[in-house]
């Protein structure tokens, strides 16, 4: 991967928040060709995820949130623009390098938990820890999400919220620097959703994982250090929260 000068870049990426960018997108566009029609999912987005921050990304359905997150996490590539992970230019990475970036540095949590039904909670997490460099043990990761007493349960023996916490344990077990969550509470009732958010909050605080959470529940943005509002494929607003509301106090 080619990289530009990290020293210069650091000064450029220092934000109003005083942090250094772990991930940074510049001039991102993403166009999907649908037959004769171009769908402009992103139209020139500048975005950074800062070291250790808790960022919430909000916006209406179709505003480009998932598209942006998938590009930042190396699951997709922009049509135009650049993405950098620290001093590495991901837009120039080949497929193998992109896979390595994801494998080593990014944990993903999606709305649907995607656990293997035939494996226990511990075994689902072990799928990741077996190929990671310096992982938490599956038991440690599950303990961190409050499921130390459910190690040998199969997904069908867990509630939706518990399954999502297994998915969080799986995402963080490799100690990723970045945690990307796309509607992690989308399939959950309010109470289970809060517990999942508390777990994500704890991972951010205790492991220092730079975290971005996509949500359509505006109150969740009160948890964040910074809130980015997407509108029609563009950044509409970036807000810095002076104080953060703990997940346990969020209502929606
Ligand atoms: N694979 C695809 N092919 C064609 N168009 C797509 C594709 N993925 C997304 N789009 C379009 O790009 C736009 C942005 O989609 P995206 O999934 O990023 O929105 P979103 O903000 O995540 O929405 P939601 O809140 O509903 O998840 C939408 O108009 C969508 O229809
Ligand atoms: Mg989406």
Short mmCIF file of C-alpha atoms and ligand atoms in Angstrom, two decimals:
data_model
loop_
_atom_site.label_atom_id
_atom_site.label_comp_id
_atom_site.label_asym_id
_atom_site.label_seq_id
_atom_site.Cartn_x
_atom_site.Cartn_y
_atom_site.Cartn_z
CA UNK A 1 0.00 0.00 0.00
CA UNK A 2 1.29 3.40 -0.76
CA UNK A 3 1.14 6.01 1.95
CA UNK A 4 1.59 9.72 2.01
CA UNK A 5 3.67 11.40 4.67
CA UNK A 6 2.10 10.47 8.01
CA UNK A 7 3.51 13.52 9.78
CA UNK A 8 1.92 16.03 7.48
CA UNK A 9 -1.24 13.98 7.37
CA UNK A 10 -1.59 13.98 11.13
CA UNK A 11 -1.65 17.75 11.30
CA UNK A 12 -4.21 17.86 8.52
CA UNK A 13 -6.45 15.34 10.19
CA UNK A 14 -6.42 16.87 13.65
CA UNK A 15 -9.96 18.01 14.08
CA UNK A 16 -11.87 20.37 16.26
CA UNK A 17 -12.01 17.45 18.68
CA UNK A 18 -8.22 17.45 19.00
CA UNK A 19 -7.96 13.78 17.99
CA UNK A 20 -6.03 12.10 15.28
CA UNK A 21 -7.95 10.36 12.50
CA UNK A 22 -7.77 6.59 12.43
CA UNK A 23 -9.91 6.42 9.31
CA UNK A 24 -10.30 9.24 6.89
CA UNK A 25 -12.30 9.55 3.70
CA UNK A 26 -11.87 12.47 1.32
CA UNK A 27 -14.14 13.38 -1.55
CA UNK A 28 -15.91 10.04 -1.47
CA UNK A 29 -18.46 9.29 -4.11
CA UNK A 30 -20.21 6.01 -4.79
CA UNK A 31 -22.33 5.57 -7.83
CA UNK A 32 -24.32 2.45 -8.58
CA UNK A 33 -25.19 1.86 -12.21
CA UNK A 34 -28.72 0.50 -12.42
CA UNK A 35 -29.39 -0.20 -16.07
CA UNK A 36 -29.70 3.24 -17.65
CA UNK A 37 -29.80 5.06 -14.34
CA UNK A 38 -26.98 6.14 -12.02
CA UNK A 39 -27.74 6.07 -8.32
CA UNK A 40 -25.50 8.52 -6.48
CA UNK A 41 -25.28 6.97 -3.02
CA UNK A 42 -22.43 9.26 -1.90
CA UNK A 43 -21.76 12.64 -3.46
CA UNK A 44 -18.46 13.95 -2.17
CA UNK A 45 -18.16 12.98 1.48
CA UNK A 46 -15.30 14.01 3.75
CA UNK A 47 -15.32 11.92 6.88
CA UNK A 48 -12.98 11.03 9.68
CA UNK A 49 -13.17 8.63 12.59
CA UNK A 50 -10.90 9.86 15.36
CA UNK A 51 -8.69 7.85 17.66
CA UNK A 52 -10.77 6.39 20.49
CA UNK A 53 -13.91 8.36 19.74
CA UNK A 54 -17.52 7.21 19.81
CA UNK A 55 -19.12 8.51 16.65
CA UNK A 56 -22.77 8.21 15.68
CA UNK A 57 -23.80 8.43 12.04
CA UNK A 58 -27.43 9.39 11.49
CA UNK A 59 -29.52 10.12 8.42
CA UNK A 60 -32.70 9.11 6.66
CA UNK A 61 -33.10 5.78 4.94
CA UNK A 62 -31.19 5.86 1.67
CA UNK A 63 -28.94 8.76 2.72
CA UNK A 64 -25.83 6.61 2.20
CA UNK A 65 -24.90 5.54 5.74
CA UNK A 66 -24.27 1.87 5.00
CA UNK A 67 -22.52 2.72 1.75
CA UNK A 68 -20.16 5.03 3.65
CA UNK A 69 -19.51 2.51 6.40
CA UNK A 70 -18.85 -0.29 3.94
CA UNK A 71 -16.30 1.84 2.14
CA UNK A 72 -14.59 2.89 5.37
CA UNK A 73 -14.45 -0.71 6.55
CA UNK A 74 -12.94 -1.95 3.31
CA UNK A 75 -16.01 -3.96 2.28
CA UNK A 76 -16.52 -1.76 -0.76
CA UNK A 77 -14.57 0.81 -2.76
CA UNK A 78 -15.50 4.38 -3.57
CA UNK A 79 -16.16 5.38 -7.16
CA UNK A 80 -13.99 8.44 -6.51
CA UNK A 81 -12.09 9.76 -3.54
CA UNK A 82 -9.62 8.32 -1.08
CA UNK A 83 -9.80 6.36 2.15
CA UNK A 84 -6.92 6.22 4.53
CA UNK A 85 -6.33 4.01 7.54
CA UNK A 86 -3.66 5.87 9.50
CA UNK A 87 -0.93 6.41 6.91
CA UNK A 88 -2.16 3.72 4.54
CA UNK A 89 -4.07 4.58 1.41
CA UNK A 90 -6.82 1.97 1.24
CA UNK A 91 -8.12 3.31 -2.06
CA UNK A 92 -4.96 1.94 -3.65
CA UNK A 93 -4.95 -1.35 -1.77
CA UNK A 94 -5.47 -4.53 -3.73
CA UNK A 95 -8.08 -7.08 -2.66
CA UNK A 96 -5.64 -9.05 -0.54
CA UNK A 97 -4.48 -5.94 1.31
CA UNK A 98 -8.06 -4.83 1.86
CA UNK A 99 -8.94 -8.23 3.28
CA UNK A 100 -5.96 -8.03 5.58
CA UNK A 101 -7.00 -4.55 6.71
CA UNK A 102 -10.46 -5.84 7.61
CA UNK A 103 -9.19 -8.97 9.24
CA UNK A 104 -6.65 -7.26 11.48
CA UNK A 105 -8.18 -3.91 12.23
CA UNK A 106 -11.95 -3.78 11.83
CA UNK A 107 -14.78 -5.35 13.78
CA UNK A 108 -18.24 -5.23 12.19
CA UNK A 109 -21.63 -5.50 13.83
CA UNK A 110 -24.75 -5.55 11.66
CA UNK A 111 -28.45 -5.40 12.34
CA UNK A 112 -28.80 -9.16 11.94
CA UNK A 113 -26.34 -11.09 14.00
CA UNK A 114 -25.19 -13.63 11.42
CA UNK A 115 -24.16 -16.22 13.98
CA UNK A 116 -23.54 -19.80 12.93
CA UNK A 117 -26.58 -21.67 14.27
CA UNK A 118 -24.73 -24.95 14.76
CA UNK A 119 -22.01 -23.39 16.93
CA UNK A 120 -22.18 -22.28 20.55
CA UNK A 121 -21.53 -18.69 21.60
CA UNK A 122 -17.96 -19.62 22.48
CA UNK A 123 -17.42 -21.42 19.16
CA UNK A 124 -18.87 -18.52 17.18
CA UNK A 125 -16.32 -16.19 18.76
CA UNK A 126 -13.53 -18.76 18.36
CA UNK A 127 -14.02 -18.66 14.58
CA UNK A 128 -12.44 -15.22 14.74
CA UNK A 129 -9.93 -15.65 17.54
CA UNK A 130 -8.36 -18.65 15.83
CA UNK A 131 -7.14 -16.47 12.98
CA UNK A 132 -6.30 -13.31 14.96
CA UNK A 133 -2.89 -12.12 16.13
CA UNK A 134 -3.34 -11.25 19.79
CA UNK A 135 -6.98 -11.97 20.52
CA UNK A 136 -8.99 -12.00 23.70
CA UNK A 137 -10.02 -15.54 24.49
CA UNK A 138 -13.63 -16.31 23.51
CA UNK A 139 -14.50 -16.49 27.22
CA UNK A 140 -12.93 -13.08 27.88
CA UNK A 141 -14.75 -11.51 24.94
CA UNK A 142 -18.07 -13.02 26.01
CA UNK A 143 -17.44 -11.94 29.57
CA UNK A 144 -16.90 -8.40 28.35
CA UNK A 145 -20.40 -8.35 26.82
CA UNK A 146 -21.94 -9.86 29.95
CA UNK A 147 -22.36 -13.37 28.57
CA UNK A 148 -19.76 -15.22 30.59
CA UNK A 149 -22.60 -17.48 31.80
CA UNK A 150 -23.82 -18.33 28.30
CA UNK A 151 -20.65 -19.73 26.71
CA UNK A 152 -22.15 -23.05 25.71
CA UNK A 153 -25.50 -21.81 24.52
CA UNK A 154 -26.43 -22.09 20.87
CA UNK A 155 -27.89 -19.02 19.12
CA UNK A 156 -31.38 -20.56 19.25
CA UNK A 157 -31.03 -20.71 23.04
CA UNK A 158 -30.27 -16.99 23.29
CA UNK A 159 -32.52 -13.93 23.07
CA UNK A 160 -32.07 -11.51 20.17
CA UNK A 161 -30.21 -9.07 22.41
CA UNK A 162 -27.94 -11.83 23.68
CA UNK A 163 -27.24 -12.98 20.13
CA UNK A 164 -26.31 -9.44 19.21
CA UNK A 165 -23.96 -9.32 22.21
CA UNK A 166 -22.31 -12.52 20.93
CA UNK A 167 -21.91 -10.71 17.61
CA UNK A 168 -20.26 -7.81 19.44
CA UNK A 169 -17.98 -10.24 21.30
CA UNK A 170 -17.04 -11.80 17.98
CA UNK A 171 -16.32 -8.37 16.49
CA UNK A 172 -14.10 -7.23 19.35
CA UNK A 173 -12.33 -10.48 20.23
CA UNK A 174 -9.47 -9.71 17.85
CA UNK A 175 -9.02 -6.33 19.62
CA UNK A 176 -9.70 -4.32 16.48
CA UNK A 177 -8.74 -0.67 16.40
CA UNK A 178 -12.03 0.12 14.71
CA UNK A 179 -15.54 -1.05 15.47
CA UNK A 180 -18.21 -0.33 12.86
CA UNK A 181 -21.83 -1.01 13.81
CA UNK A 182 -24.63 -0.69 11.26
CA UNK A 183 -27.98 -0.42 13.06
CA UNK A 184 -26.87 -2.72 15.89
CA UNK A 185 -30.17 -2.20 17.73
CA UNK A 186 -32.36 -2.24 14.63
CA UNK A 187 -33.85 -5.66 15.26
CA UNK A 188 -34.13 -5.32 19.02
CA UNK A 189 -36.73 -4.05 21.45
CA UNK A 190 -35.76 -0.93 23.33
CA UNK A 191 -34.52 -2.65 26.50
CA UNK A 192 -32.28 -5.18 24.70
CA UNK A 193 -31.08 -2.36 22.48
CA UNK A 194 -29.89 -0.36 25.45
CA UNK A 195 -27.95 -3.34 26.79
CA UNK A 196 -26.22 -3.77 23.42
CA UNK A 197 -25.37 -0.06 23.38
CA UNK A 198 -23.98 -0.32 26.91
CA UNK A 199 -21.73 -3.12 25.70
CA UNK A 200 -20.50 -1.08 22.75
CA UNK A 201 -19.96 1.90 25.05
CA UNK A 202 -17.90 -0.29 27.36
CA UNK A 203 -15.75 -1.65 24.53
CA UNK A 204 -15.06 1.90 23.39
CA UNK A 205 -14.14 3.03 26.89
CA UNK A 206 -12.19 -0.01 28.08
CA UNK A 207 -10.45 -1.16 24.91
CA UNK A 208 -10.17 2.32 23.38
CA UNK A 209 -11.68 1.03 20.15
CA UNK A 210 -12.54 3.84 17.73
CA UNK A 211 -16.24 3.25 17.24
CA UNK A 212 -18.85 4.33 14.71
CA UNK A 213 -22.50 3.43 15.17
CA UNK A 214 -25.12 3.93 12.47
CA UNK A 215 -28.62 4.48 13.73
CA UNK A 216 -31.93 5.99 12.74
CA UNK A 217 -32.82 6.54 16.42
CA UNK A 218 -31.84 10.17 16.98
CA UNK A 219 -31.63 9.85 20.81
CA UNK A 220 -28.75 7.39 20.43
CA UNK A 221 -26.65 10.27 19.11
CA UNK A 222 -26.53 11.63 22.67
CA UNK A 223 -24.06 8.85 23.50
CA UNK A 224 -21.54 10.13 20.99
CA UNK A 225 -18.50 12.35 21.13
CA UNK A 226 -19.40 13.44 17.60
CA UNK A 227 -22.48 13.07 15.48
CA UNK A 228 -22.34 13.07 11.70
CA UNK A 229 -25.58 13.70 9.84
CA UNK A 230 -25.81 12.40 6.29
CA UNK A 231 -28.40 13.77 3.91
CA UNK A 232 -28.80 12.53 0.37
CA UNK A 233 -25.24 11.28 0.08
CA UNK A 234 -23.63 14.33 1.63
CA UNK A 235 -22.52 15.36 5.11
CA UNK A 236 -25.14 17.80 6.31
CA UNK A 237 -23.78 18.51 9.76
CA UNK A 238 -21.07 17.43 12.20
CA UNK A 239 -21.91 18.05 15.81
CA UNK A 240 -19.65 17.73 18.85
CA UNK A 241 -21.46 16.77 22.05
CA UNK A 242 -20.22 18.80 25.00
CA UNK A 243 -21.37 16.05 27.31
CA UNK A 244 -22.38 12.51 26.55
CA UNK A 245 -25.41 10.63 27.83
CA UNK A 246 -24.67 7.10 29.06
CA UNK A 247 -26.46 4.39 27.09
CA UNK A 248 -28.38 3.39 30.21
CA UNK A 249 -30.07 6.84 30.24
CA UNK A 250 -31.07 6.84 26.58
CA UNK A 251 -34.76 6.49 25.73
CA UNK A 252 -36.37 6.08 22.35
N1 LIG B 1 -25.88 -2.42 -4.26
C1 LIG B 1 -26.61 -1.36 -4.61
N2 LIG B 1 -27.01 -1.19 -5.87
C2 LIG B 1 -27.73 -0.12 -6.26
N3 LIG B 1 -28.08 0.87 -5.43
C3 LIG B 1 -27.71 0.78 -4.16
C4 LIG B 1 -26.95 -0.33 -3.67
N4 LIG B 1 -26.72 -0.16 -2.35
C5 LIG B 1 -27.30 1.00 -2.03
N5 LIG B 1 -27.89 1.57 -3.11
C6 LIG B 1 -28.60 2.87 -3.13
O1 LIG B 1 -27.74 3.85 -2.58
C7 LIG B 1 -28.44 4.72 -1.73
C8 LIG B 1 -27.81 4.70 -0.33
O2 LIG B 1 -28.03 3.41 0.25
P1 LIG B 1 -27.54 3.02 1.70
O3 LIG B 1 -27.82 1.57 1.88
O4 LIG B 1 -26.14 3.47 1.89
O5 LIG B 1 -28.49 3.92 2.62
P2 LIG B 1 -28.67 3.93 4.21
O6 LIG B 1 -28.51 5.33 4.65
O7 LIG B 1 -27.81 2.90 4.83
O8 LIG B 1 -30.22 3.55 4.35
P3 LIG B 1 -30.96 2.67 5.48
O9 LIG B 1 -31.14 3.58 6.68
O10 LIG B 1 -32.28 2.34 4.84
O11 LIG B 1 -30.13 1.47 5.77
C9 LIG B 1 -29.89 4.29 -1.76
O12 LIG B 1 -30.56 5.09 -2.71
C10 LIG B 1 -29.83 2.86 -2.25
O13 LIG B 1 -30.97 2.51 -2.95
MG1 LIG B 2 -28.21 1.14 5.87
#
